[in-house]
mmCIF file of C-alpha atoms in Angstrom:
data_model
loop_
_atom_site.group_PDB
_atom_site.id
_atom_site.type_symbol
_atom_site.label_atom_id
_atom_site.label_comp_id
_atom_site.label_asym_id
_atom_site.label_seq_id
_atom_site.Cartn_x
_atom_site.Cartn_y
_atom_site.Cartn_z
ATOM 1 C CA MET T 1 83.870 1.441 -98.892
ATOM 2 C CA SER T 2 82.573 -1.460 -97.094
ATOM 3 C CA ALA T 3 85.164 -1.480 -94.534
ATOM 4 C CA LEU T 4 84.069 2.117 -93.740
ATOM 5 C CA VAL T 5 80.571 1.046 -93.340
ATOM 6 C CA ARG T 6 81.628 -1.994 -90.801
ATOM 7 C CA SER T 7 83.732 0.293 -88.760
ATOM 8 C CA ARG T 8 80.724 2.686 -88.317
ATOM 9 C CA THR T 9 78.304 0.097 -87.625
ATOM 10 C CA ARG T 10 80.838 -1.459 -84.956
ATOM 11 C CA MET T 11 81.096 1.884 -83.257
ATOM 12 C CA PHE T 12 77.405 2.547 -83.084
ATOM 13 C CA SER T 13 76.701 -0.796 -81.811
ATOM 14 C CA ILE T 14 79.479 -0.050 -78.611
ATOM 15 C CA ASN T 15 77.906 3.289 -78.038
ATOM 16 C CA SER T 16 74.548 1.448 -77.823
ATOM 17 C CA ILE T 17 75.722 -0.688 -75.193
ATOM 18 C CA ASN T 18 77.158 1.996 -73.257
ATOM 19 C CA ILE T 19 74.204 3.883 -73.275
ATOM 20 C CA ASN T 20 71.961 1.258 -72.371
ATOM 21 C CA ARG T 21 74.337 0.396 -69.426
ATOM 22 C CA PHE T 22 74.170 3.964 -68.246
ATOM 23 C CA SER T 23 70.316 4.359 -68.784
ATOM 24 C CA SER T 24 70.111 0.760 -66.399
ATOM 25 C CA SER T 25 72.361 2.200 -63.886
ATOM 26 C CA VAL T 26 70.596 5.768 -63.668
ATOM 27 C CA THR T 27 67.126 4.022 -63.586
ATOM 28 C CA THR T 28 67.915 1.706 -61.066
ATOM 29 C CA GLY T 29 70.202 3.716 -58.733
ATOM 30 C CA PRO T 30 67.700 6.594 -57.703
ATOM 31 C CA SER T 31 64.709 3.829 -57.050
ATOM 32 C CA LYS T 32 67.121 1.860 -54.594
ATOM 33 C CA GLU T 33 67.967 5.160 -52.940
ATOM 34 C CA SER T 34 64.582 6.278 -52.613
ATOM 35 C CA ILE T 35 63.543 3.265 -50.767
ATOM 36 C CA ILE T 36 66.519 3.111 -48.302
ATOM 37 C CA SER T 37 65.970 6.804 -47.636
ATOM 38 C CA SER T 38 62.397 6.360 -47.021
ATOM 39 C CA SER T 39 63.021 3.527 -44.556
ATOM 40 C CA ARG T 40 65.579 5.698 -42.859
ATOM 41 C CA ILE T 41 63.435 8.345 -42.447
ATOM 42 C CA LEU T 42 60.608 6.284 -40.993
ATOM 43 C CA ASN T 43 62.842 4.473 -38.444
ATOM 44 C CA ASP T 44 64.882 7.583 -37.706
ATOM 45 C CA GLN T 45 61.926 9.738 -36.918
ATOM 46 C CA PRO T 46 61.376 10.483 -33.150
ATOM 47 C CA PRO T 47 58.009 9.134 -31.675
ATOM 48 C CA SER T 48 55.301 11.757 -31.541
ATOM 49 C CA SER T 49 53.909 12.830 -28.233
ATOM 50 C CA PRO T 50 50.120 12.815 -27.420
ATOM 51 C CA THR T 51 48.429 15.965 -27.739
ATOM 52 C CA GLN T 52 47.825 17.486 -24.204
ATOM 53 C CA PRO T 53 44.918 19.818 -23.603
ATOM 54 C CA PRO T 54 45.974 23.245 -22.346
ATOM 55 C CA PRO T 55 45.935 24.063 -18.362
ATOM 56 C CA ALA T 56 42.798 26.022 -18.508
ATOM 57 C CA ALA T 57 40.611 23.125 -20.133
ATOM 58 C CA ARG T 58 42.219 20.771 -17.437
ATOM 59 C CA ALA T 59 41.052 22.951 -14.629
ATOM 60 C CA GLU T 60 37.771 23.499 -16.076
ATOM 61 C CA LYS T 61 37.306 19.794 -16.207
ATOM 62 C CA LYS T 62 38.201 19.218 -12.602
ATOM 63 C CA SER T 63 35.930 21.962 -11.543
ATOM 64 C CA TRP T 64 32.933 20.390 -13.362
ATOM 65 C CA ASN T 65 33.846 16.955 -11.680
ATOM 66 C CA PHE T 66 33.921 18.358 -8.425
ATOM 67 C CA LEU T 67 30.477 20.058 -9.089
ATOM 68 C CA LYS T 68 28.976 17.131 -10.498
ATOM 69 C CA TYR T 69 30.102 14.609 -7.759
ATOM 70 C CA GLY T 70 28.985 17.424 -5.181
ATOM 71 C CA LEU T 71 25.399 17.571 -6.533
ATOM 72 C CA ILE T 72 25.254 13.866 -6.743
ATOM 73 C CA ALA T 73 26.462 13.498 -2.872
ATOM 74 C CA ALA T 74 23.945 16.410 -1.880
ATOM 75 C CA LEU T 75 20.970 14.753 -3.738
ATOM 76 C CA THR T 76 21.930 11.188 -2.387
ATOM 77 C CA GLY T 77 22.094 12.597 1.140
ATOM 78 C CA GLY T 78 18.787 14.586 0.721
ATOM 79 C CA VAL T 79 16.954 11.671 -0.509
ATOM 80 C CA ALA T 80 18.390 9.446 2.438
ATOM 81 C CA THR T 81 17.198 11.999 4.909
ATOM 82 C CA ALA T 82 13.979 12.296 3.546
ATOM 83 C CA GLY T 83 13.475 8.560 3.526
ATOM 84 C CA TYR T 84 14.642 8.219 7.021
ATOM 85 C CA ALA T 85 12.369 11.075 8.384
ATOM 86 C CA THR T 86 9.356 9.629 6.522
ATOM 87 C CA TYR T 87 10.099 6.095 8.125
ATOM 88 C CA ALA T 88 10.761 7.714 11.664
ATOM 89 C CA TYR T 89 8.601 10.428 11.881
ATOM 90 C CA SER T 90 5.058 11.661 11.540
ATOM 91 C CA LEU T 91 4.265 14.688 9.464
ATOM 92 C CA ASP T 92 3.324 16.737 12.501
ATOM 93 C CA GLU T 93 6.529 15.705 14.268
ATOM 94 C CA ILE T 94 8.485 16.872 11.310
ATOM 95 C CA ASP T 95 6.764 20.116 10.937
ATOM 96 C CA HIS T 96 7.043 20.662 14.691
ATOM 97 C CA LYS T 97 10.886 19.773 14.918
ATOM 98 C CA THR T 98 11.637 22.169 11.708
ATOM 99 C CA LYS T 99 9.497 25.159 12.657
ATOM 100 C CA ALA T 100 12.391 26.967 14.203
ATOM 101 C CA PHE T 101 14.889 26.121 11.633
ATOM 102 C CA ARG T 102 12.234 27.224 8.924
ATOM 103 C CA ALA T 103 11.367 30.604 10.482
ATOM 104 C CA SER T 104 15.116 31.334 10.881
ATOM 105 C CA ALA T 105 15.428 31.515 7.006
ATOM 106 C CA ASN T 106 12.631 34.054 7.032
ATOM 107 C CA ARG T 107 14.129 36.432 9.799
ATOM 108 C CA SER T 108 13.961 40.107 8.940
ATOM 109 C CA ILE T 109 17.090 42.045 9.209
ATOM 110 C CA GLY T 110 16.471 45.320 11.267
ATOM 111 C CA ASN T 111 17.408 48.808 9.910
ATOM 112 C CA ALA T 112 19.152 49.777 13.376
ATOM 113 C CA SER T 113 21.758 47.066 13.165
ATOM 114 C CA SER T 114 25.389 47.682 12.300
ATOM 115 C CA SER T 115 26.953 47.000 8.968
ATOM 116 C CA PHE T 116 28.432 43.799 10.241
ATOM 117 C CA ASP T 117 25.449 42.591 11.923
ATOM 118 C CA THR T 118 23.352 43.255 8.894
ATOM 119 C CA PHE T 119 25.874 41.600 6.497
ATOM 120 C CA GLN T 120 26.087 38.532 9.034
ATOM 121 C CA ALA T 121 22.135 38.009 9.455
ATOM 122 C CA TYR T 122 22.008 38.497 5.532
ATOM 123 C CA LEU T 123 24.532 35.567 4.998
ATOM 124 C CA SER T 124 23.068 33.561 7.486
ATOM 125 C CA SER T 125 19.539 34.063 6.097
ATOM 126 C CA SER T 126 21.074 33.107 2.684
ATOM 127 C CA ALA T 127 22.665 29.960 3.829
ATOM 128 C CA MET T 128 19.462 28.896 5.455
ATOM 129 C CA ALA T 129 17.160 29.884 2.637
ATOM 130 C CA VAL T 130 17.750 26.798 0.170
ATOM 131 C CA PRO T 131 17.454 24.092 2.982
ATOM 132 C CA ALA T 132 14.564 25.593 4.651
ATOM 133 C CA LYS T 133 12.651 26.000 1.193
ATOM 134 C CA LEU T 134 13.527 22.122 0.668
ATOM 135 C CA VAL T 135 12.211 21.253 3.913
ATOM 136 C CA ASP T 136 8.928 23.252 2.944
ATOM 137 C CA LEU T 137 8.618 21.149 -0.186
ATOM 138 C CA TYR T 138 9.172 17.876 1.449
ATOM 139 C CA ILE T 139 6.367 18.697 3.914
ATOM 140 C CA ASP T 140 4.075 19.970 1.080
ATOM 141 C CA TRP T 141 4.999 16.773 -0.837
ATOM 142 C CA ARG T 142 4.426 14.525 2.115
ATOM 143 C CA ARG T 143 1.093 15.707 3.034
ATOM 144 C CA LEU T 144 -0.167 15.451 -0.510
ATOM 145 C CA THR T 145 1.294 11.869 -0.632
ATOM 146 C CA GLU T 146 -0.503 11.018 2.550
ATOM 147 C CA GLU T 147 -3.899 12.245 1.445
ATOM 148 C CA GLN T 148 -3.860 10.443 -1.808
ATOM 149 C CA VAL T 149 -2.843 7.235 0.243
ATOM 150 C CA ARG T 150 -5.660 7.662 2.770
ATOM 151 C CA SER T 151 -8.193 8.370 -0.056
ATOM 152 C CA PHE T 152 -7.415 4.646 -0.913
ATOM 153 C CA THR T 153 -6.767 2.870 2.412
ATOM 154 C CA ASP T 154 -9.054 4.577 4.693
ATOM 155 C CA PRO T 155 -12.819 4.376 5.037
ATOM 156 C CA ASN T 156 -14.714 6.673 2.711
ATOM 157 C CA SER T 157 -16.358 8.671 5.663
ATOM 158 C CA ASP T 158 -15.551 9.229 9.386
ATOM 159 C CA LYS T 159 -18.992 8.220 9.801
ATOM 160 C CA LEU T 160 -20.032 5.267 8.083
ATOM 161 C CA LEU T 161 -23.514 5.253 9.293
ATOM 162 C CA PRO T 162 -26.264 8.506 10.070
ATOM 163 C CA ASP T 163 -26.418 9.511 13.760
ATOM 164 C CA VAL T 164 -28.719 7.291 15.887
ATOM 165 C CA HIS T 165 -32.205 8.405 16.183
ATOM 166 C CA PRO T 166 -33.009 9.644 19.983
ATOM 167 C CA LEU T 167 -35.813 7.233 20.476
ATOM 168 C CA GLU T 168 -33.383 4.343 19.561
ATOM 169 C CA GLN T 169 -30.464 5.109 21.674
ATOM 170 C CA HIS T 170 -30.854 1.658 23.496
ATOM 171 C CA VAL T 171 -30.929 -0.222 20.155
ATOM 172 C CA PHE T 172 -27.966 -2.505 19.448
ATOM 173 C CA THR T 173 -26.592 -2.550 16.183
ATOM 174 C CA LEU T 174 -25.877 -6.115 14.684
ATOM 175 C CA VAL T 175 -23.245 -6.059 11.616
ATOM 176 C CA LEU T 176 -23.490 -9.145 9.510
ATOM 177 C CA ASP T 177 -20.673 -10.351 6.665
ATOM 178 C CA LEU T 178 -22.198 -11.378 3.286
ATOM 179 C CA ASP T 179 -20.038 -14.168 1.832
ATOM 180 C CA GLU T 180 -20.087 -17.686 3.530
ATOM 181 C CA THR T 181 -22.029 -15.935 6.672
ATOM 182 C CA LEU T 182 -25.437 -15.048 4.700
ATOM 183 C CA VAL T 183 -24.797 -16.355 1.280
ATOM 184 C CA TYR T 184 -22.507 -18.644 -0.729
ATOM 185 C CA ASN T 185 -21.243 -17.753 -4.293
ATOM 186 C CA ASP T 186 -20.700 -20.969 -6.543
ATOM 187 C CA TRP T 187 -19.320 -21.309 -9.933
ATOM 188 C CA LYS T 188 -19.773 -24.415 -12.324
ATOM 189 C CA ARG T 189 -18.684 -24.301 -15.954
ATOM 190 C CA GLU T 190 -22.139 -25.309 -17.383
ATOM 191 C CA ARG T 191 -24.093 -22.268 -15.655
ATOM 192 C CA GLY T 192 -21.471 -19.935 -14.334
ATOM 193 C CA TRP T 193 -21.756 -18.017 -11.092
ATOM 194 C CA ARG T 194 -24.770 -18.619 -8.758
ATOM 195 C CA THR T 195 -25.553 -17.073 -5.425
ATOM 196 C CA PHE T 196 -27.399 -19.416 -2.734
ATOM 197 C CA LYS T 197 -28.868 -18.387 0.490
ATOM 198 C CA ARG T 198 -27.839 -19.998 3.850
ATOM 199 C CA PRO T 199 -30.813 -22.119 5.702
ATOM 200 C CA GLY T 200 -32.536 -20.029 7.860
ATOM 201 C CA VAL T 201 -31.264 -16.592 6.723
ATOM 202 C CA ASP T 202 -35.063 -15.425 6.259
ATOM 203 C CA ALA T 203 -36.053 -16.138 9.664
ATOM 204 C CA PHE T 204 -32.966 -14.943 11.185
ATOM 205 C CA LEU T 205 -33.551 -11.268 9.616
ATOM 206 C CA GLU T 206 -37.084 -11.191 10.162
ATOM 207 C CA HIS T 207 -37.065 -12.267 13.812
ATOM 208 C CA LEU T 208 -33.873 -10.025 14.580
ATOM 209 C CA ALA T 209 -35.138 -6.935 12.909
ATOM 210 C CA GLN T 210 -37.313 -6.493 15.766
ATOM 211 C CA PHE T 211 -34.477 -6.013 18.142
ATOM 212 C CA TYR T 212 -31.551 -4.874 16.240
ATOM 213 C CA GLU T 213 -30.278 -2.299 13.829
ATOM 214 C CA ILE T 214 -28.927 -4.660 11.032
ATOM 215 C CA VAL T 215 -26.214 -3.769 8.775
ATOM 216 C CA VAL T 216 -24.491 -5.744 6.121
ATOM 217 C CA PHE T 217 -20.734 -5.051 5.699
ATOM 218 C CA SER T 218 -18.875 -6.634 3.007
ATOM 219 C CA GLY T 219 -15.647 -6.430 1.691
ATOM 220 C CA LYS T 220 -16.635 -6.502 -2.028
ATOM 221 C CA PRO T 221 -17.536 -3.340 -4.432
ATOM 222 C CA SER T 222 -21.181 -1.900 -4.128
ATOM 223 C CA THR T 223 -21.774 -3.250 -7.456
ATOM 224 C CA ASP T 224 -21.666 -6.558 -6.299
ATOM 225 C CA VAL T 225 -23.174 -6.145 -2.869
ATOM 226 C CA ASP T 226 -26.343 -4.322 -3.708
ATOM 227 C CA PRO T 227 -27.701 -6.801 -6.294
ATOM 228 C CA VAL T 228 -27.366 -9.690 -3.836
ATOM 229 C CA VAL T 229 -29.006 -7.853 -0.767
ATOM 230 C CA ASP T 230 -31.700 -6.657 -2.871
ATOM 231 C CA ARG T 231 -32.786 -10.200 -3.653
ATOM 232 C CA LEU T 232 -31.796 -11.609 -0.152
ATOM 233 C CA ASP T 233 -33.820 -8.942 1.739
ATOM 234 C CA PRO T 234 -37.088 -8.288 0.000
ATOM 235 C CA LYS T 235 -38.873 -7.026 3.319
ATOM 236 C CA ASN T 236 -35.967 -4.445 3.941
ATOM 237 C CA CYS T 237 -34.929 -5.916 7.280
ATOM 238 C CA ILE T 238 -31.504 -4.678 6.580
ATOM 239 C CA ARG T 239 -31.231 -1.159 7.522
ATOM 240 C CA TYR T 240 -27.911 -0.144 5.891
ATOM 241 C CA ARG T 241 -25.245 -1.657 3.419
ATOM 242 C CA LEU T 242 -21.547 -0.808 3.657
ATOM 243 C CA SER T 243 -19.060 -2.362 0.958
ATOM 244 C CA ARG T 244 -15.462 -2.003 -0.084
ATOM 245 C CA GLY T 245 -15.451 1.786 -0.030
ATOM 246 C CA ALA T 246 -16.204 1.643 3.767
ATOM 247 C CA THR T 247 -13.098 -0.692 4.608
ATOM 248 C CA ARG T 248 -9.673 0.029 5.935
ATOM 249 C CA TYR T 249 -6.937 -1.166 3.485
ATOM 250 C CA VAL T 250 -4.052 -2.570 5.688
ATOM 251 C CA ASP T 251 -1.052 -4.861 4.183
ATOM 252 C CA GLY T 252 -3.141 -5.710 1.267
ATOM 253 C CA LYS T 253 -6.419 -6.687 2.882
ATOM 254 C CA HIS T 254 -9.699 -4.915 3.435
ATOM 255 C CA PHE T 255 -10.788 -4.872 7.183
ATOM 256 C CA ARG T 256 -14.001 -3.850 8.853
ATOM 257 C CA ASP T 257 -13.250 -1.031 11.327
ATOM 258 C CA LEU T 258 -16.143 -1.132 13.590
ATOM 259 C CA SER T 259 -14.798 2.282 15.246
ATOM 260 C CA MET T 260 -15.886 4.083 12.207
ATOM 261 C CA LEU T 261 -19.659 2.908 12.432
ATOM 262 C CA ASN T 262 -20.795 5.965 14.366
ATOM 263 C CA ARG T 263 -22.114 3.707 16.862
ATOM 264 C CA ASP T 264 -21.310 3.110 20.677
ATOM 265 C CA PRO T 265 -18.935 0.005 20.531
ATOM 266 C CA LYS T 266 -20.462 -1.361 23.652
ATOM 267 C CA LYS T 267 -23.499 -2.029 21.725
ATOM 268 C CA VAL T 268 -22.143 -3.476 18.392
ATOM 269 C CA LEU T 269 -21.969 -7.304 17.255
ATOM 270 C CA TYR T 270 -20.326 -8.373 14.237
ATOM 271 C CA ILE T 271 -21.074 -11.792 13.127
ATOM 272 C CA SER T 272 -18.794 -13.151 10.135
ATOM 273 C CA ALA T 273 -17.472 -16.570 9.141
ATOM 274 C CA HIS T 274 -14.141 -15.079 9.033
ATOM 275 C CA ALA T 275 -14.771 -12.400 12.030
ATOM 276 C CA LEU T 276 -11.452 -12.673 13.553
ATOM 277 C CA GLU T 277 -9.645 -12.125 10.269
ATOM 278 C CA ASP T 278 -11.317 -9.455 8.607
ATOM 279 C CA SER T 279 -12.172 -7.179 11.547
ATOM 280 C CA LEU T 280 -10.090 -4.722 13.478
ATOM 281 C CA GLN T 281 -12.164 -5.196 16.662
ATOM 282 C CA SER T 282 -12.085 -8.749 17.882
ATOM 283 C CA GLU T 283 -13.653 -8.113 21.190
ATOM 284 C CA ASN T 284 -17.050 -7.212 19.092
ATOM 285 C CA CYS T 285 -16.744 -10.391 16.922
ATOM 286 C CA VAL T 286 -19.105 -13.580 17.109
ATOM 287 C CA SER T 287 -17.630 -16.192 14.917
ATOM 288 C CA ILE T 288 -19.909 -18.654 12.961
ATOM 289 C CA LYS T 289 -19.150 -21.650 10.988
ATOM 290 C CA PRO T 290 -18.437 -20.727 7.016
ATOM 291 C CA TRP T 291 -21.352 -21.844 4.952
ATOM 292 C CA GLN T 292 -20.315 -23.393 1.543
ATOM 293 C CA GLY T 293 -23.717 -24.876 0.623
ATOM 294 C CA GLU T 294 -24.575 -27.536 3.174
ATOM 295 C CA VAL T 295 -28.262 -28.189 3.106
ATOM 296 C CA GLU T 296 -28.422 -29.267 6.811
ATOM 297 C CA ASP T 297 -26.731 -26.144 8.105
ATOM 298 C CA THR T 298 -28.432 -24.669 11.152
ATOM 299 C CA ALA T 299 -25.817 -21.842 12.529
ATOM 300 C CA LEU T 300 -27.883 -18.852 11.803
ATOM 301 C CA VAL T 301 -30.897 -20.033 13.659
ATOM 302 C CA ASP T 302 -29.023 -21.493 16.563
ATOM 303 C CA LEU T 303 -27.436 -18.025 17.201
ATOM 304 C CA ILE T 304 -30.934 -16.311 17.434
ATOM 305 C CA PRO T 305 -31.690 -17.303 21.336
ATOM 306 C CA PHE T 306 -28.249 -15.715 22.101
ATOM 307 C CA LEU T 307 -28.694 -12.462 19.963
ATOM 308 C CA GLU T 308 -32.608 -12.202 21.405
ATOM 309 C CA TYR T 309 -31.115 -12.589 25.121
ATOM 310 C CA VAL T 310 -28.596 -9.691 24.619
ATOM 311 C CA ALA T 311 -31.073 -7.569 22.744
ATOM 312 C CA LYS T 312 -33.777 -7.907 25.643
ATOM 313 C CA HIS T 313 -31.489 -7.725 28.535
ATOM 314 C CA ALA T 314 -29.182 -4.979 27.196
ATOM 315 C CA PRO T 315 -25.978 -5.433 28.997
ATOM 316 C CA ALA T 316 -23.781 -2.617 29.843
ATOM 317 C CA ASP T 317 -20.958 -3.515 27.405
ATOM 318 C CA VAL T 318 -21.672 -6.346 25.129
ATOM 319 C CA ARG T 319 -17.908 -7.070 24.797
ATOM 320 C CA THR T 320 -17.620 -8.233 28.492
ATOM 321 C CA VAL T 321 -20.505 -11.031 27.476
ATOM 322 C CA LEU T 322 -18.573 -11.921 24.279
ATOM 323 C CA ALA T 323 -15.435 -12.299 26.293
ATOM 324 C CA SER T 324 -16.818 -14.854 28.613
ATOM 325 C CA TYR T 325 -17.489 -16.995 25.537
ATOM 326 C CA GLN T 326 -14.156 -16.569 23.943
ATOM 327 C CA GLY T 327 -13.152 -19.908 22.355
ATOM 328 C CA LEU T 328 -16.494 -21.604 22.800
ATOM 329 C CA ASP T 329 -19.343 -22.157 20.398
ATOM 330 C CA ILE T 330 -21.653 -19.435 21.705
ATOM 331 C CA SER T 331 -24.995 -20.930 20.421
ATOM 332 C CA LYS T 332 -24.192 -24.339 22.219
ATOM 333 C CA GLU T 333 -22.597 -22.712 25.470
ATOM 334 C CA PHE T 334 -25.515 -20.234 25.770
ATOM 335 C CA ILE T 335 -27.918 -23.318 25.768
ATOM 336 C CA GLU T 336 -25.935 -25.061 28.454
ATOM 337 C CA ARG T 337 -25.797 -21.797 30.752
ATOM 338 C CA SER T 338 -29.640 -21.403 30.189
ATOM 339 C CA LYS T 339 -30.162 -24.882 31.244
ATOM 340 C CA GLU T 340 -28.097 -24.408 34.390
ATOM 341 C CA HIS T 341 -29.708 -20.805 35.015
ATOM 342 C CA GLN T 342 -33.177 -22.901 35.002
ATOM 343 C CA ARG T 343 -31.866 -25.600 37.337
ATOM 344 C CA ARG T 344 -30.579 -23.273 39.873
ATOM 345 C CA MET T 345 -33.914 -21.258 39.642
ATOM 346 C CA GLN T 346 -35.738 -24.304 40.249
ATOM 347 C CA ASP T 347 -33.728 -25.040 43.447
ATOM 348 C CA GLN T 348 -34.289 -21.920 44.833
ATOM 349 C CA LYS T 349 -37.894 -22.131 44.348
ATOM 350 C CA GLN T 350 -38.017 -25.565 46.029
ATOM 351 C CA ARG T 351 -35.888 -24.292 48.926
ATOM 352 C CA GLY T 352 -38.345 -21.556 49.154
ATOM 353 C CA ARG T 353 -41.284 -23.944 49.293
ATOM 354 C CA LEU T 354 -39.484 -26.137 52.167
ATOM 355 C CA TRP T 355 -38.618 -22.822 54.158
ATOM 356 C CA ARG T 356 -42.433 -21.665 53.995
ATOM 357 C CA HIS T 357 -43.398 -25.323 55.183
#
């Protein structure tokens, strides 16, 4: 009995070993096969080709690129042409040169024309319509721009002064600058800004107001000019005041354009410490030494004899008189010429007396 049990136990153990071997071979076999087959599939798979757009999409993209670059080229050419026209030609010249071209776009098509002529005229008019409209838009834009620019650069009126009274047609106009000519503005930290009158300015204004139409012409705003003139001229010797709005703005600077005064330029004198720098008519200028607070200054008073002489003798063109003093100190040169004139007159008198004797 025991021998039978031992033999069954031995058979069971052998079968268990075989089953274990079989199961291990079965479980390891497929795992190795799956790994090998997966690597083969990945390595043997042909490379995938990139997806290409259909021919219709490529043609549409090319058409859009052509249209886009064509519009950019047309816009660039139009801007360049407008820039050159703005630089090289005035608005009136462009209007005159393009008048026939713009008229051709509006040409009417007659009813009596043949079909071919009608089609040709219609085609020509259609081709010219867009460029002609662009030219019209450019002219309107430039006219508006120039008007806006002129409102900032040109004087605020074509006639800065009212018409001369008929009884004062013979009167000369004396234009005076303000800063460093009649007054000096000084600033100090402890007191701020303060305005000082030039020595002799009261006598200068009161005396010459008898002979001249006196005008103050400053490059500052009227809000700065009017309070100073009110304190400077309590006797109203100054008839008119002109400020920055009456100047001409050129290259970042405000110039006095004496031709806009509504006065005969033959009878206009402009006195300023910076006359040749801030006036467009140098032939009408009388330069004076800039005043910056010197107590001993007599420049204004020294000019009175010359200005009185001009007003009394009324030369046909004061610009000719001023040209004879070009580069000289007018007040000193006038004294020398007056002395020389008196010597000549005395010599003539003495010769006349000797001739009578």
